[in-house]
């Protein structure tokens, strides 16, 4: 028995077992899984075993696809029966909005290689005769859906891992975790000596919060009750099997949040309860194990009523068994996977609400992260009430609220959600017009901000970033690459003076990831200091042809002429009484400025600019308008156009690379260029929206050429000033130039309809960039 291990995985549910398996696959075989009772003794043992590939997020869909494909492999490798059934599945839409969702899902599934098709309600009935087609508009049919035996799957993962050298200890509750001064862990167990580990993984499922509290953190995980029913055997099922020779497909019915599938000669029907109940909201009792919760059928009566209407035979058949069990959710329904800031060697793989659909992908993602070395609260800034008073419709980035757009006075600041053009359209158009014709102001506190100081910081930053560091008072745009030459970051770097002090501005959702990367590379002698500024620095952006006039009115003594304060200048100035780091740069691609201030000054500065801007027709604008403006300039954005699957040559940002210095990823970049160059490229396209159903891309739509899917959209929307629907996306390099085959025949599938798309090699607005330099 191991007294030490490279990794101790806490929890033998389907997720912990998958993590263990994937660690051994990645070559880490000195691994140990500790389970309090028997394997599966949390949520896993009573799961219905259903699995789907479809997910609103293509990356999660990919993980689900991977999970389902993995089952045959682990069954074969381990010899453990997983009871794999793949009868296919239907997603049933009872209204047009759901149909739009399904059409978009089909489109996104194309470049993931999913076998999805849209079918009519009658065709759905032919596949699944229990349904009454009058209640449905249509359906999506996914050929690769089904169910497995959760216990079989968990055991199969574990057996494969054991065959590779992993050890599994059941009936071994972990009671505490203590960290040694070298960052390694002592894992204290109830029945033996502590086990020494370099890494621990919290795969505690229902007890993930408790395993988090062992190290003083409170994980945002909550268990909810969940019911499913198993009917008596049904003659309709027997008839179907006799006639077709195979099992009925599964069905997912959005109207009642119902899933329904065959189980032997009977049907299993579950529902995501609308009248939902958290279970044990503060603590999960340690003596809870293989028991179920008391069913409460009254609570799910509305969903059952929908089920009995949509599937009439279900209303008359007897119920053999009712299962009510708890399983965990993180706030956005996605799994909580990765390292924990400030806790070296402590990893989480929990909050997995669909362990049989996602467990394989979660295990793969965490194991890859651990072995190859790769994220709530609702935060507001001081001008939140000012923007609310201006009728802001609020959105959030990584917990920080930001204004999406501003509703007309007197109307409710609510967006009517649709896949088409929403009620935001006219307001956003007005905000864009204000910026392009006069002047607008938006808040930009939702960027990540870092400060780097200390002798040698220019050299250190240059070793990580692809550009040379800016001269005093100047700004540089740069990328950050990994060893493989892929884009792991994109930053604006600014140097206010000749002191060794740099400000970096980047993506807020990537802040945790980026700060870990920077800290990991800090010199060990303490000569350089890296600070995450967070909401210690707030920002405003003032953009548009009259922006200089507005700022000059706030600070008449400040010379903002292009001669004195040219494009890409960054300086510490006083605007009125407010100390500001003023940058002559902006994401709208117009004459404009970014103003960075400590939060205690933000309201005052905001009020001054609003007052000075009134004679110039200044209008507040939100993120929607900013996105429209940046699309008109073909500016990419982190996580959409730029992310670690792309190289700078693919993303068209080689202008951010200066090969006059060494930096991480340079060799790989040069090798890519020396070989055949990038195989795909980021392009901008102008799309012809369907006049009968105007809608713009939102991202992840497939790009077609010559009858095949050749690429995907990364982001897009409507360019209100240029009056065009714009999409950015990746296509094969040979299709990326207008004088090549991609010059004609490109199409983008938007909500089920393929629309012609033309390559747009130059920005639609101000291609020479004269406006921002004027
Ligand atoms: C009624 C119901 C139906 C469901 N149907 C489906 C479905 O059809 N498809 C699907 O994908 N998902 C389904 N789910 C969800 C699924 O059950 C979960 O997503 C999955 O089981 C989560 O697995 P896990 O490993 O994260 O957690 P768990 O299964 O809770 O496993 C955690 C394990 O960690 C152990 N542990 C905790 N603390 C310690 C400690 N200190 N020391 C040692 N061991 C510890 C526990 O004993 C437990 O075995 C269903 C859930 C319910 C309730």
JSON list of N, CA and C and ligand atoms in Angstrom, two decimals, residues 10-16 34-51 172-175 203-207 211 214 226-228 259 286 323-327 349-350 352-358, ligand 1:
[
{"chain": "A", "resi": 10, "resn": "UNK", "atom": "N", "xyz": [-9.34, 12.25, -4.32]},
{"chain": "A", "resi": 10, "resn": "UNK", "atom": "CA", "xyz": [-10.30, 12.01, -3.23]},
{"chain": "A", "resi": 10, "resn": "UNK", "atom": "C", "xyz": [-11.68, 11.86, -3.83]},
{"chain": "A", "resi": 11, "resn": "UNK", "atom": "N", "xyz": [-12.20, 10.63, -3.81]},
{"chain": "A", "resi": 11, "resn": "UNK", "atom": "CA", "xyz": [-13.56, 10.41, -4.31]},
{"chain": "A", "resi": 11, "resn": "UNK", "atom": "C", "xyz": [-13.60, 9.40, -5.42]},
{"chain": "A", "resi": 12, "resn": "UNK", "atom": "N", "xyz": [-14.36, 8.34, -5.21]},
{"chain": "A", "resi": 12, "resn": "UNK", "atom": "CA", "xyz": [-14.47, 7.26, -6.21]},
{"chain": "A", "resi": 12, "resn": "UNK", "atom": "C", "xyz": [-15.82, 7.23, -6.89]},
{"chain": "A", "resi": 13, "resn": "UNK", "atom": "N", "xyz": [-16.34, 8.41, -7.25]},
{"chain": "A", "resi": 13, "resn": "UNK", "atom": "CA", "xyz": [-17.50, 8.48, -8.14]},
{"chain": "A", "resi": 13, "resn": "UNK", "atom": "C", "xyz": [-17.00, 8.42, -9.57]},
{"chain": "A", "resi": 14, "resn": "UNK", "atom": "N", "xyz": [-17.92, 8.61, -10.52]},
{"chain": "A", "resi": 14, "resn": "UNK", "atom": "CA", "xyz": [-17.51, 8.49, -11.92]},
{"chain": "A", "resi": 14, "resn": "UNK", "atom": "C", "xyz": [-16.47, 9.53, -12.30]},
{"chain": "A", "resi": 15, "resn": "UNK", "atom": "N", "xyz": [-16.49, 10.70, -11.62]},
{"chain": "A", "resi": 15, "resn": "UNK", "atom": "CA", "xyz": [-15.54, 11.76, -11.98]},
{"chain": "A", "resi": 15, "resn": "UNK", "atom": "C", "xyz": [-14.15, 11.45, -11.44]},
{"chain": "A", "resi": 16, "resn": "UNK", "atom": "N", "xyz": [-14.05, 11.07, -10.16]},
{"chain": "A", "resi": 16, "resn": "UNK", "atom": "CA", "xyz": [-12.74, 10.74, -9.60]},
{"chain": "A", "resi": 16, "resn": "UNK", "atom": "C", "xyz": [-12.11, 9.58, -10.35]},
{"chain": "A", "resi": 34, "resn": "UNK", "atom": "N", "xyz": [-8.70, 7.50, -3.15]},
{"chain": "A", "resi": 34, "resn": "UNK", "atom": "CA", "xyz": [-9.24, 7.15, -1.83]},
{"chain": "A", "resi": 34, "resn": "UNK", "atom": "C", "xyz": [-10.75, 7.36, -1.85]},
{"chain": "A", "resi": 35, "resn": "UNK", "atom": "N", "xyz": [-11.48, 6.33, -1.48]},
{"chain": "A", "resi": 35, "resn": "UNK", "atom": "CA", "xyz": [-12.95, 6.40, -1.46]},
{"chain": "A", "resi": 35, "resn": "UNK", "atom": "C", "xyz": [-13.42, 6.08, -0.04]},
{"chain": "A", "resi": 36, "resn": "UNK", "atom": "N", "xyz": [-14.27, 6.94, 0.46]},
{"chain": "A", "resi": 36, "resn": "UNK", "atom": "CA", "xyz": [-14.83, 6.85, 1.82]},
{"chain": "A", "resi": 36, "resn": "UNK", "atom": "C", "xyz": [-15.53, 5.52, 2.07]},
{"chain": "A", "resi": 37, "resn": "UNK", "atom": "N", "xyz": [-16.37, 5.10, 1.10]},
{"chain": "A", "resi": 37, "resn": "UNK", "atom": "CA", "xyz": [-17.10, 3.83, 1.24]},
{"chain": "A", "resi": 37, "resn": "UNK", "atom": "C", "xyz": [-16.75, 2.93, 0.06]},
{"chain": "A", "resi": 38, "resn": "UNK", "atom": "N", "xyz": [-17.78, 2.56, -0.73]},
{"chain": "A", "resi": 38, "resn": "UNK", "atom": "CA", "xyz": [-17.50, 1.81, -1.95]},
{"chain": "A", "resi": 38, "resn": "UNK", "atom": "C", "xyz": [-17.48, 2.80, -3.12]},
{"chain": "A", "resi": 39, "resn": "UNK", "atom": "N", "xyz": [-16.86, 2.36, -4.22]},
{"chain": "A", "resi": 39, "resn": "UNK", "atom": "CA", "xyz": [-16.92, 3.18, -5.43]},
{"chain": "A", "resi": 39, "resn": "UNK", "atom": "C", "xyz": [-18.38, 3.51, -5.72]},
{"chain": "A", "resi": 40, "resn": "UNK", "atom": "N", "xyz": [-18.66, 4.67, -6.23]},
{"chain": "A", "resi": 40, "resn": "UNK", "atom": "CA", "xyz": [-19.98, 5.17, -6.66]},
{"chain": "A", "resi": 40, "resn": "UNK", "atom": "C", "xyz": [-20.90, 5.57, -5.50]},
{"chain": "A", "resi": 41, "resn": "UNK", "atom": "N", "xyz": [-20.37, 5.60, -4.23]},
{"chain": "A", "resi": 41, "resn": "UNK", "atom": "CA", "xyz": [-21.27, 5.80, -3.09]},
{"chain": "A", "resi": 41, "resn": "UNK", "atom": "C", "xyz": [-21.68, 7.27, -2.87]},
{"chain": "A", "resi": 42, "resn": "UNK", "atom": "N", "xyz": [-21.75, 8.06, -3.95]},
{"chain": "A", "resi": 42, "resn": "UNK", "atom": "CA", "xyz": [-22.27, 9.43, -3.84]},
{"chain": "A", "resi": 42, "resn": "UNK", "atom": "C", "xyz": [-23.47, 9.56, -4.75]},
{"chain": "A", "resi": 43, "resn": "UNK", "atom": "N", "xyz": [-23.38, 10.45, -5.75]},
{"chain": "A", "resi": 43, "resn": "UNK", "atom": "CA", "xyz": [-24.49, 10.57, -6.72]},
{"chain": "A", "resi": 43, "resn": "UNK", "atom": "C", "xyz": [-24.47, 9.46, -7.75]},
{"chain": "A", "resi": 44, "resn": "UNK", "atom": "N", "xyz": [-23.28, 8.89, -7.97]},
{"chain": "A", "resi": 44, "resn": "UNK", "atom": "CA", "xyz": [-23.11, 8.08, -9.17]},
{"chain": "A", "resi": 44, "resn": "UNK", "atom": "C", "xyz": [-23.99, 6.83, -9.18]},
{"chain": "A", "resi": 45, "resn": "UNK", "atom": "N", "xyz": [-24.12, 6.15, -8.05]},
{"chain": "A", "resi": 45, "resn": "UNK", "atom": "CA", "xyz": [-24.78, 4.85, -8.07]},
{"chain": "A", "resi": 45, "resn": "UNK", "atom": "C", "xyz": [-26.22, 4.94, -8.52]},
{"chain": "A", "resi": 46, "resn": "UNK", "atom": "N", "xyz": [-26.92, 6.08, -8.25]},
{"chain": "A", "resi": 46, "resn": "UNK", "atom": "CA", "xyz": [-28.34, 6.14, -8.62]},
{"chain": "A", "resi": 46, "resn": "UNK", "atom": "C", "xyz": [-28.59, 6.98, -9.87]},
{"chain": "A", "resi": 47, "resn": "UNK", "atom": "N", "xyz": [-27.51, 7.32, -10.60]},
{"chain": "A", "resi": 47, "resn": "UNK", "atom": "CA", "xyz": [-27.73, 8.10, -11.83]},
{"chain": "A", "resi": 47, "resn": "UNK", "atom": "C", "xyz": [-28.48, 7.28, -12.87]},
{"chain": "A", "resi": 48, "resn": "UNK", "atom": "N", "xyz": [-29.24, 7.97, -13.72]},
{"chain": "A", "resi": 48, "resn": "UNK", "atom": "CA", "xyz": [-30.02, 7.26, -14.75]},
{"chain": "A", "resi": 48, "resn": "UNK", "atom": "C", "xyz": [-29.16, 6.83, -15.92]},
{"chain": "A", "resi": 49, "resn": "UNK", "atom": "N", "xyz": [-27.92, 7.28, -15.94]},
{"chain": "A", "resi": 49, "resn": "UNK", "atom": "CA", "xyz": [-26.96, 6.79, -16.93]},
{"chain": "A", "resi": 49, "resn": "UNK", "atom": "C", "xyz": [-27.10, 7.38, -18.32]},
{"chain": "A", "resi": 50, "resn": "UNK", "atom": "N", "xyz": [-27.99, 8.36, -18.49]},
{"chain": "A", "resi": 50, "resn": "UNK", "atom": "CA", "xyz": [-28.19, 8.95, -19.81]},
{"chain": "A", "resi": 50, "resn": "UNK", "atom": "C", "xyz": [-27.00, 9.80, -20.24]},
{"chain": "A", "resi": 51, "resn": "UNK", "atom": "N", "xyz": [-26.76, 9.85, -21.56]},
{"chain": "A", "resi": 51, "resn": "UNK", "atom": "CA", "xyz": [-25.64, 10.68, -22.03]},
{"chain": "A", "resi": 51, "resn": "UNK", "atom": "C", "xyz": [-25.99, 11.31, -23.38]},
{"chain": "A", "resi": 172, "resn": "UNK", "atom": "N", "xyz": [-11.92, 4.24, 2.92]},
{"chain": "A", "resi": 172, "resn": "UNK", "atom": "CA", "xyz": [-10.81, 5.06, 3.43]},
{"chain": "A", "resi": 172, "resn": "UNK", "atom": "C", "xyz": [-11.20, 6.54, 3.38]},
{"chain": "A", "resi": 173, "resn": "UNK", "atom": "N", "xyz": [-11.97, 7.01, 4.37]},
{"chain": "A", "resi": 173, "resn": "UNK", "atom": "CA", "xyz": [-12.37, 8.43, 4.34]},
{"chain": "A", "resi": 173, "resn": "UNK", "atom": "C", "xyz": [-11.18, 9.35, 4.59]},
{"chain": "A", "resi": 174, "resn": "UNK", "atom": "N", "xyz": [-11.07, 10.39, 3.79]},
{"chain": "A", "resi": 174, "resn": "UNK", "atom": "CA", "xyz": [-10.08, 11.44, 4.04]},
{"chain": "A", "resi": 174, "resn": "UNK", "atom": "C", "xyz": [-10.69, 12.40, 5.05]},
{"chain": "A", "resi": 175, "resn": "UNK", "atom": "N", "xyz": [-9.94, 12.70, 6.11]},
{"chain": "A", "resi": 175, "resn": "UNK", "atom": "CA", "xyz": [-10.51, 13.51, 7.19]},
{"chain": "A", "resi": 175, "resn": "UNK", "atom": "C", "xyz": [-9.91, 14.91, 7.26]},
{"chain": "A", "resi": 203, "resn": "UNK", "atom": "N", "xyz": [-12.36, 15.30, -5.88]},
{"chain": "A", "resi": 203, "resn": "UNK", "atom": "CA", "xyz": [-13.45, 14.78, -6.72]},
{"chain": "A", "resi": 203, "resn": "UNK", "atom": "C", "xyz": [-14.52, 14.25, -5.78]},
{"chain": "A", "resi": 204, "resn": "UNK", "atom": "N", "xyz": [-14.79, 15.04, -4.75]},
{"chain": "A", "resi": 204, "resn": "UNK", "atom": "CA", "xyz": [-15.66, 14.60, -3.64]},
{"chain": "A", "resi": 204, "resn": "UNK", "atom": "C", "xyz": [-17.14, 14.63, -3.95]},
{"chain": "A", "resi": 205, "resn": "UNK", "atom": "N", "xyz": [-17.55, 15.05, -5.16]},
{"chain": "A", "resi": 205, "resn": "UNK", "atom": "CA", "xyz": [-18.96, 15.01, -5.54]},
{"chain": "A", "resi": 205, "resn": "UNK", "atom": "C", "xyz": [-19.85, 15.67, -4.51]},
{"chain": "A", "resi": 206, "resn": "UNK", "atom": "N", "xyz": [-20.75, 14.90, -3.91]},
{"chain": "A", "resi": 206, "resn": "UNK", "atom": "CA", "xyz": [-21.68, 15.46, -2.92]},
{"chain": "A", "resi": 206, "resn": "UNK", "atom": "C", "xyz": [-20.95, 16.07, -1.72]},
{"chain": "A", "resi": 207, "resn": "UNK", "atom": "N", "xyz": [-19.69, 15.63, -1.50]},
{"chain": "A", "resi": 207, "resn": "UNK", "atom": "CA", "xyz": [-18.92, 16.15, -0.36]},
{"chain": "A", "resi": 207, "resn": "UNK", "atom": "C", "xyz": [-17.79, 17.07, -0.82]},
{"chain": "A", "resi": 211, "resn": "UNK", "atom": "N", "xyz": [-14.59, 18.69, 1.34]},
{"chain": "A", "resi": 211, "resn": "UNK", "atom": "CA", "xyz": [-13.18, 18.47, 0.99]},
{"chain": "A", "resi": 211, "resn": "UNK", "atom": "C", "xyz": [-12.53, 19.83, 0.65]},
{"chain": "A", "resi": 214, "resn": "UNK", "atom": "N", "xyz": [-11.53, 21.44, 3.98]},
{"chain": "A", "resi": 214, "resn": "UNK", "atom": "CA", "xyz": [-10.27, 20.92, 4.55]},
{"chain": "A", "resi": 214, "resn": "UNK", "atom": "C", "xyz": [-9.13, 21.92, 4.32]},
{"chain": "A", "resi": 226, "resn": "UNK", "atom": "N", "xyz": [-33.33, 15.43, -7.40]},
{"chain": "A", "resi": 226, "resn": "UNK", "atom": "CA", "xyz": [-33.68, 15.12, -8.78]},
{"chain": "A", "resi": 226, "resn": "UNK", "atom": "C", "xyz": [-34.45, 13.80, -8.82]},
{"chain": "A", "resi": 227, "resn": "UNK", "atom": "N", "xyz": [-35.61, 13.82, -9.52]},
{"chain": "A", "resi": 227, "resn": "UNK", "atom": "CA", "xyz": [-36.47, 12.63, -9.59]},
{"chain": "A", "resi": 227, "resn": "UNK", "atom": "C", "xyz": [-36.40, 11.96, -10.95]},
{"chain": "A", "resi": 228, "resn": "UNK", "atom": "N", "xyz": [-36.45, 10.64, -10.94]},
{"chain": "A", "resi": 228, "resn": "UNK", "atom": "CA", "xyz": [-36.91, 9.94, -12.14]},
{"chain": "A", "resi": 228, "resn": "UNK", "atom": "C", "xyz": [-37.81, 8.78, -11.75]},
{"chain": "A", "resi": 259, "resn": "UNK", "atom": "N", "xyz": [-36.70, 14.12, -19.59]},
{"chain": "A", "resi": 259, "resn": "UNK", "atom": "CA", "xyz": [-36.01, 13.15, -20.44]},
{"chain": "A", "resi": 259, "resn": "UNK", "atom": "C", "xyz": [-36.69, 11.81, -20.25]},
{"chain": "A", "resi": 286, "resn": "UNK", "atom": "N", "xyz": [-21.87, 13.18, 6.58]},
{"chain": "A", "resi": 286, "resn": "UNK", "atom": "CA", "xyz": [-20.89, 12.12, 6.25]},
{"chain": "A", "resi": 286, "resn": "UNK", "atom": "C", "xyz": [-21.53, 10.74, 6.28]},
{"chain": "A", "resi": 323, "resn": "UNK", "atom": "N", "xyz": [-37.26, 7.28, -8.06]},
{"chain": "A", "resi": 323, "resn": "UNK", "atom": "CA", "xyz": [-35.94, 7.58, -7.50]},
{"chain": "A", "resi": 323, "resn": "UNK", "atom": "C", "xyz": [-35.86, 9.09, -7.28]},
{"chain": "A", "resi": 324, "resn": "UNK", "atom": "N", "xyz": [-35.46, 9.48, -6.10]},
{"chain": "A", "resi": 324, "resn": "UNK", "atom": "CA", "xyz": [-35.15, 10.89, -5.85]},
{"chain": "A", "resi": 324, "resn": "UNK", "atom": "C", "xyz": [-33.78, 10.93, -5.21]},
{"chain": "A", "resi": 325, "resn": "UNK", "atom": "N", "xyz": [-32.82, 11.53, -5.90]},
{"chain": "A", "resi": 325, "resn": "UNK", "atom": "CA", "xyz": [-31.45, 11.56, -5.36]},
{"chain": "A", "resi": 325, "resn": "UNK", "atom": "C", "xyz": [-30.84, 12.94, -5.55]},
{"chain": "A", "resi": 326, "resn": "UNK", "atom": "N", "xyz": [-29.80, 13.23, -4.76]},
{"chain": "A", "resi": 326, "resn": "UNK", "atom": "CA", "xyz": [-29.15, 14.54, -4.90]},
{"chain": "A", "resi": 326, "resn": "UNK", "atom": "C", "xyz": [-27.96, 14.48, -5.84]},
{"chain": "A", "resi": 327, "resn": "UNK", "atom": "N", "xyz": [-27.75, 15.54, -6.59]},
{"chain": "A", "resi": 327, "resn": "UNK", "atom": "CA", "xyz": [-26.50, 15.69, -7.34]},
{"chain": "A", "resi": 327, "resn": "UNK", "atom": "C", "xyz": [-26.16, 17.18, -7.43]},
{"chain": "A", "resi": 349, "resn": "UNK", "atom": "N", "xyz": [-12.27, 18.77, -9.32]},
{"chain": "A", "resi": 349, "resn": "UNK", "atom": "CA", "xyz": [-13.05, 18.20, -10.44]},
{"chain": "A", "resi": 349, "resn": "UNK", "atom": "C", "xyz": [-14.40, 17.88, -9.83]},
{"chain": "A", "resi": 350, "resn": "UNK", "atom": "N", "xyz": [-15.23, 18.91, -9.69]},
{"chain": "A", "resi": 350, "resn": "UNK", "atom": "CA", "xyz": [-16.50, 18.70, -8.98]},
{"chain": "A", "resi": 350, "resn": "UNK", "atom": "C", "xyz": [-17.59, 19.58, -9.59]},
{"chain": "A", "resi": 352, "resn": "UNK", "atom": "N", "xyz": [-20.00, 18.42, -11.15]},
{"chain": "A", "resi": 352, "resn": "UNK", "atom": "CA", "xyz": [-20.29, 17.82, -12.46]},
{"chain": "A", "resi": 352, "resn": "UNK", "atom": "C", "xyz": [-21.72, 17.30, -12.42]},
{"chain": "A", "resi": 353, "resn": "UNK", "atom": "N", "xyz": [-22.63, 18.03, -13.08]},
{"chain": "A", "resi": 353, "resn": "UNK", "atom": "CA", "xyz": [-24.05, 17.65, -12.96]},
{"chain": "A", "resi": 353, "resn": "UNK", "atom": "C", "xyz": [-24.45, 16.53, -13.93]},
{"chain": "A", "resi": 354, "resn": "UNK", "atom": "N", "xyz": [-23.62, 16.27, -14.92]},
{"chain": "A", "resi": 354, "resn": "UNK", "atom": "CA", "xyz": [-23.93, 15.20, -15.87]},
{"chain": "A", "resi": 354, "resn": "UNK", "atom": "C", "xyz": [-22.71, 14.31, -16.01]},
{"chain": "A", "resi": 355, "resn": "UNK", "atom": "N", "xyz": [-22.42, 13.57, -14.95]},
{"chain": "A", "resi": 355, "resn": "UNK", "atom": "CA", "xyz": [-21.18, 12.80, -14.88]},
{"chain": "A", "resi": 355, "resn": "UNK", "atom": "C", "xyz": [-21.02, 11.76, -15.96]},
{"chain": "A", "resi": 356, "resn": "UNK", "atom": "N", "xyz": [-22.17, 11.24, -16.47]},
{"chain": "A", "resi": 356, "resn": "UNK", "atom": "CA", "xyz": [-22.06, 10.21, -17.48]},
{"chain": "A", "resi": 356, "resn": "UNK", "atom": "C", "xyz": [-21.88, 10.80, -18.87]},
{"chain": "A", "resi": 357, "resn": "UNK", "atom": "N", "xyz": [-22.35, 12.06, -19.05]},
{"chain": "A", "resi": 357, "resn": "UNK", "atom": "CA", "xyz": [-22.12, 12.75, -20.33]},
{"chain": "A", "resi": 357, "resn": "UNK", "atom": "C", "xyz": [-20.75, 13.42, -20.34]},
{"chain": "A", "resi": 358, "resn": "UNK", "atom": "N", "xyz": [-20.34, 13.90, -19.17]},
{"chain": "A", "resi": 358, "resn": "UNK", "atom": "CA", "xyz": [-19.17, 14.79, -19.14]},
{"chain": "A", "resi": 358, "resn": "UNK", "atom": "C", "xyz": [-17.94, 14.23, -18.43]},
{"chain": "B", "resi": 1, "resn": "LIG", "atom": "C1", "xyz": [-31.57, 10.80, -9.76]},
{"chain": "B", "resi": 1, "resn": "LIG", "atom": "C2", "xyz": [-30.35, 11.17, -10.57]},
{"chain": "B", "resi": 1, "resn": "LIG", "atom": "C3", "xyz": [-30.28, 10.83, -11.92]},
{"chain": "B", "resi": 1, "resn": "LIG", "atom": "C4", "xyz": [-29.17, 11.21, -12.68]},
{"chain": "B", "resi": 1, "resn": "LIG", "atom": "N1", "xyz": [-29.10, 10.87, -13.98]},
{"chain": "B", "resi": 1, "resn": "LIG", "atom": "C5", "xyz": [-28.03, 11.21, -14.72]},
{"chain": "B", "resi": 1, "resn": "LIG", "atom": "C6", "xyz": [-27.94, 10.85, -16.10]},
{"chain": "B", "resi": 1, "resn": "LIG", "atom": "O1", "xyz": [-28.87, 10.25, -16.66]},
{"chain": "B", "resi": 1, "resn": "LIG", "atom": "N2", "xyz": [-26.83, 11.21, -16.79]},
{"chain": "B", "resi": 1, "resn": "LIG", "atom": "C7", "xyz": [-25.79, 11.88, -16.21]},
{"chain": "B", "resi": 1, "resn": "LIG", "atom": "O2", "xyz": [-24.82, 12.19, -16.89]},
{"chain": "B", "resi": 1, "resn": "LIG", "atom": "N3", "xyz": [-25.86, 12.24, -14.91]},
{"chain": "B", "resi": 1, "resn": "LIG", "atom": "C8", "xyz": [-26.93, 11.92, -14.16]},
{"chain": "B", "resi": 1, "resn": "LIG", "atom": "N4", "xyz": [-26.98, 12.27, -12.84]},
{"chain": "B", "resi": 1, "resn": "LIG", "atom": "C9", "xyz": [-25.86, 13.05, -12.28]},
{"chain": "B", "resi": 1, "resn": "LIG", "atom": "C10", "xyz": [-24.69, 12.14, -11.89]},
{"chain": "B", "resi": 1, "resn": "LIG", "atom": "O3", "xyz": [-25.12, 11.25, -10.91]},
{"chain": "B", "resi": 1, "resn": "LIG", "atom": "C11", "xyz": [-23.53, 12.99, -11.37]},
{"chain": "B", "resi": 1, "resn": "LIG", "atom": "O4", "xyz": [-23.17, 13.93, -12.36]},
{"chain": "B", "resi": 1, "resn": "LIG", "atom": "C12", "xyz": [-22.29, 12.15, -11.06]},
{"chain": "B", "resi": 1, "resn": "LIG", "atom": "O5", "xyz": [-22.61, 11.03, -10.32]},
{"chain": "B", "resi": 1, "resn": "LIG", "atom": "C13", "xyz": [-21.26, 12.98, -10.31]},
{"chain": "B", "resi": 1, "resn": "LIG", "atom": "O6", "xyz": [-20.17, 12.14, -10.01]},
{"chain": "B", "resi": 1, "resn": "LIG", "atom": "P1", "xyz": [-19.02, 12.58, -9.02]},
{"chain": "B", "resi": 1, "resn": "LIG", "atom": "O7", "xyz": [-17.96, 11.56, -9.10]},
{"chain": "B", "resi": 1, "resn": "LIG", "atom": "O8", "xyz": [-18.66, 13.99, -9.24]},
{"chain": "B", "resi": 1, "resn": "LIG", "atom": "O9", "xyz": [-19.69, 12.59, -7.56]},
{"chain": "B", "resi": 1, "resn": "LIG", "atom": "P2", "xyz": [-20.19, 11.44, -6.60]},
{"chain": "B", "resi": 1, "resn": "LIG", "atom": "O10", "xyz": [-20.85, 10.34, -7.33]},
{"chain": "B", "resi": 1, "resn": "LIG", "atom": "O11", "xyz": [-20.97, 12.10, -5.49]},
{"chain": "B", "resi": 1, "resn": "LIG", "atom": "O12", "xyz": [-18.86, 10.83, -6.05]},
{"chain": "B", "resi": 1, "resn": "LIG", "atom": "C14", "xyz": [-18.08, 11.42, -5.04]},
{"chain": "B", "resi": 1, "resn": "LIG", "atom": "C15", "xyz": [-17.40, 10.30, -4.28]},
{"chain": "B", "resi": 1, "resn": "LIG", "atom": "O13", "xyz": [-16.46, 10.87, -3.40]},
{"chain": "B", "resi": 1, "resn": "LIG", "atom": "C16", "xyz": [-16.46, 10.16, -2.20]},
{"chain": "B", "resi": 1, "resn": "LIG", "atom": "N5", "xyz": [-15.93, 11.04, -1.15]},
{"chain": "B", "resi": 1, "resn": "LIG", "atom": "C17", "xyz": [-16.41, 12.27, -0.81]},
{"chain": "B", "resi": 1, "resn": "LIG", "atom": "N6", "xyz": [-15.68, 12.80, 0.21]},
{"chain": "B", "resi": 1, "resn": "LIG", "atom": "C18", "xyz": [-14.71, 11.89, 0.49]},
{"chain": "B", "resi": 1, "resn": "LIG", "atom": "C19", "xyz": [-13.66, 11.85, 1.44]},
{"chain": "B", "resi": 1, "resn": "LIG", "atom": "N7", "xyz": [-13.48, 12.84, 2.33]},
{"chain": "B", "resi": 1, "resn": "LIG", "atom": "N8", "xyz": [-12.87, 10.78, 1.47]},
{"chain": "B", "resi": 1, "resn": "LIG", "atom": "C20", "xyz": [-13.03, 9.76, 0.58]},
{"chain": "B", "resi": 1, "resn": "LIG", "atom": "N9", "xyz": [-14.04, 9.73, -0.32]},
{"chain": "B", "resi": 1, "resn": "LIG", "atom": "C21", "xyz": [-14.85, 10.78, -0.38]},
{"chain": "B", "resi": 1, "resn": "LIG", "atom": "C22", "xyz": [-17.92, 9.80, -1.99]},
{"chain": "B", "resi": 1, "resn": "LIG", "atom": "O14", "xyz": [-18.12, 8.71, -1.11]},
{"chain": "B", "resi": 1, "resn": "LIG", "atom": "C23", "xyz": [-18.37, 9.50, -3.43]},
{"chain": "B", "resi": 1, "resn": "LIG", "atom": "O15", "xyz": [-18.25, 8.14, -3.75]},
{"chain": "B", "resi": 1, "resn": "LIG", "atom": "C24", "xyz": [-28.09, 11.91, -12.05]},
{"chain": "B", "resi": 1, "resn": "LIG", "atom": "C25", "xyz": [-28.18, 12.25, -10.71]},
{"chain": "B", "resi": 1, "resn": "LIG", "atom": "C26", "xyz": [-29.29, 11.90, -9.97]},
{"chain": "B", "resi": 1, "resn": "LIG", "atom": "C27", "xyz": [-29.37, 12.32, -8.54]}
]
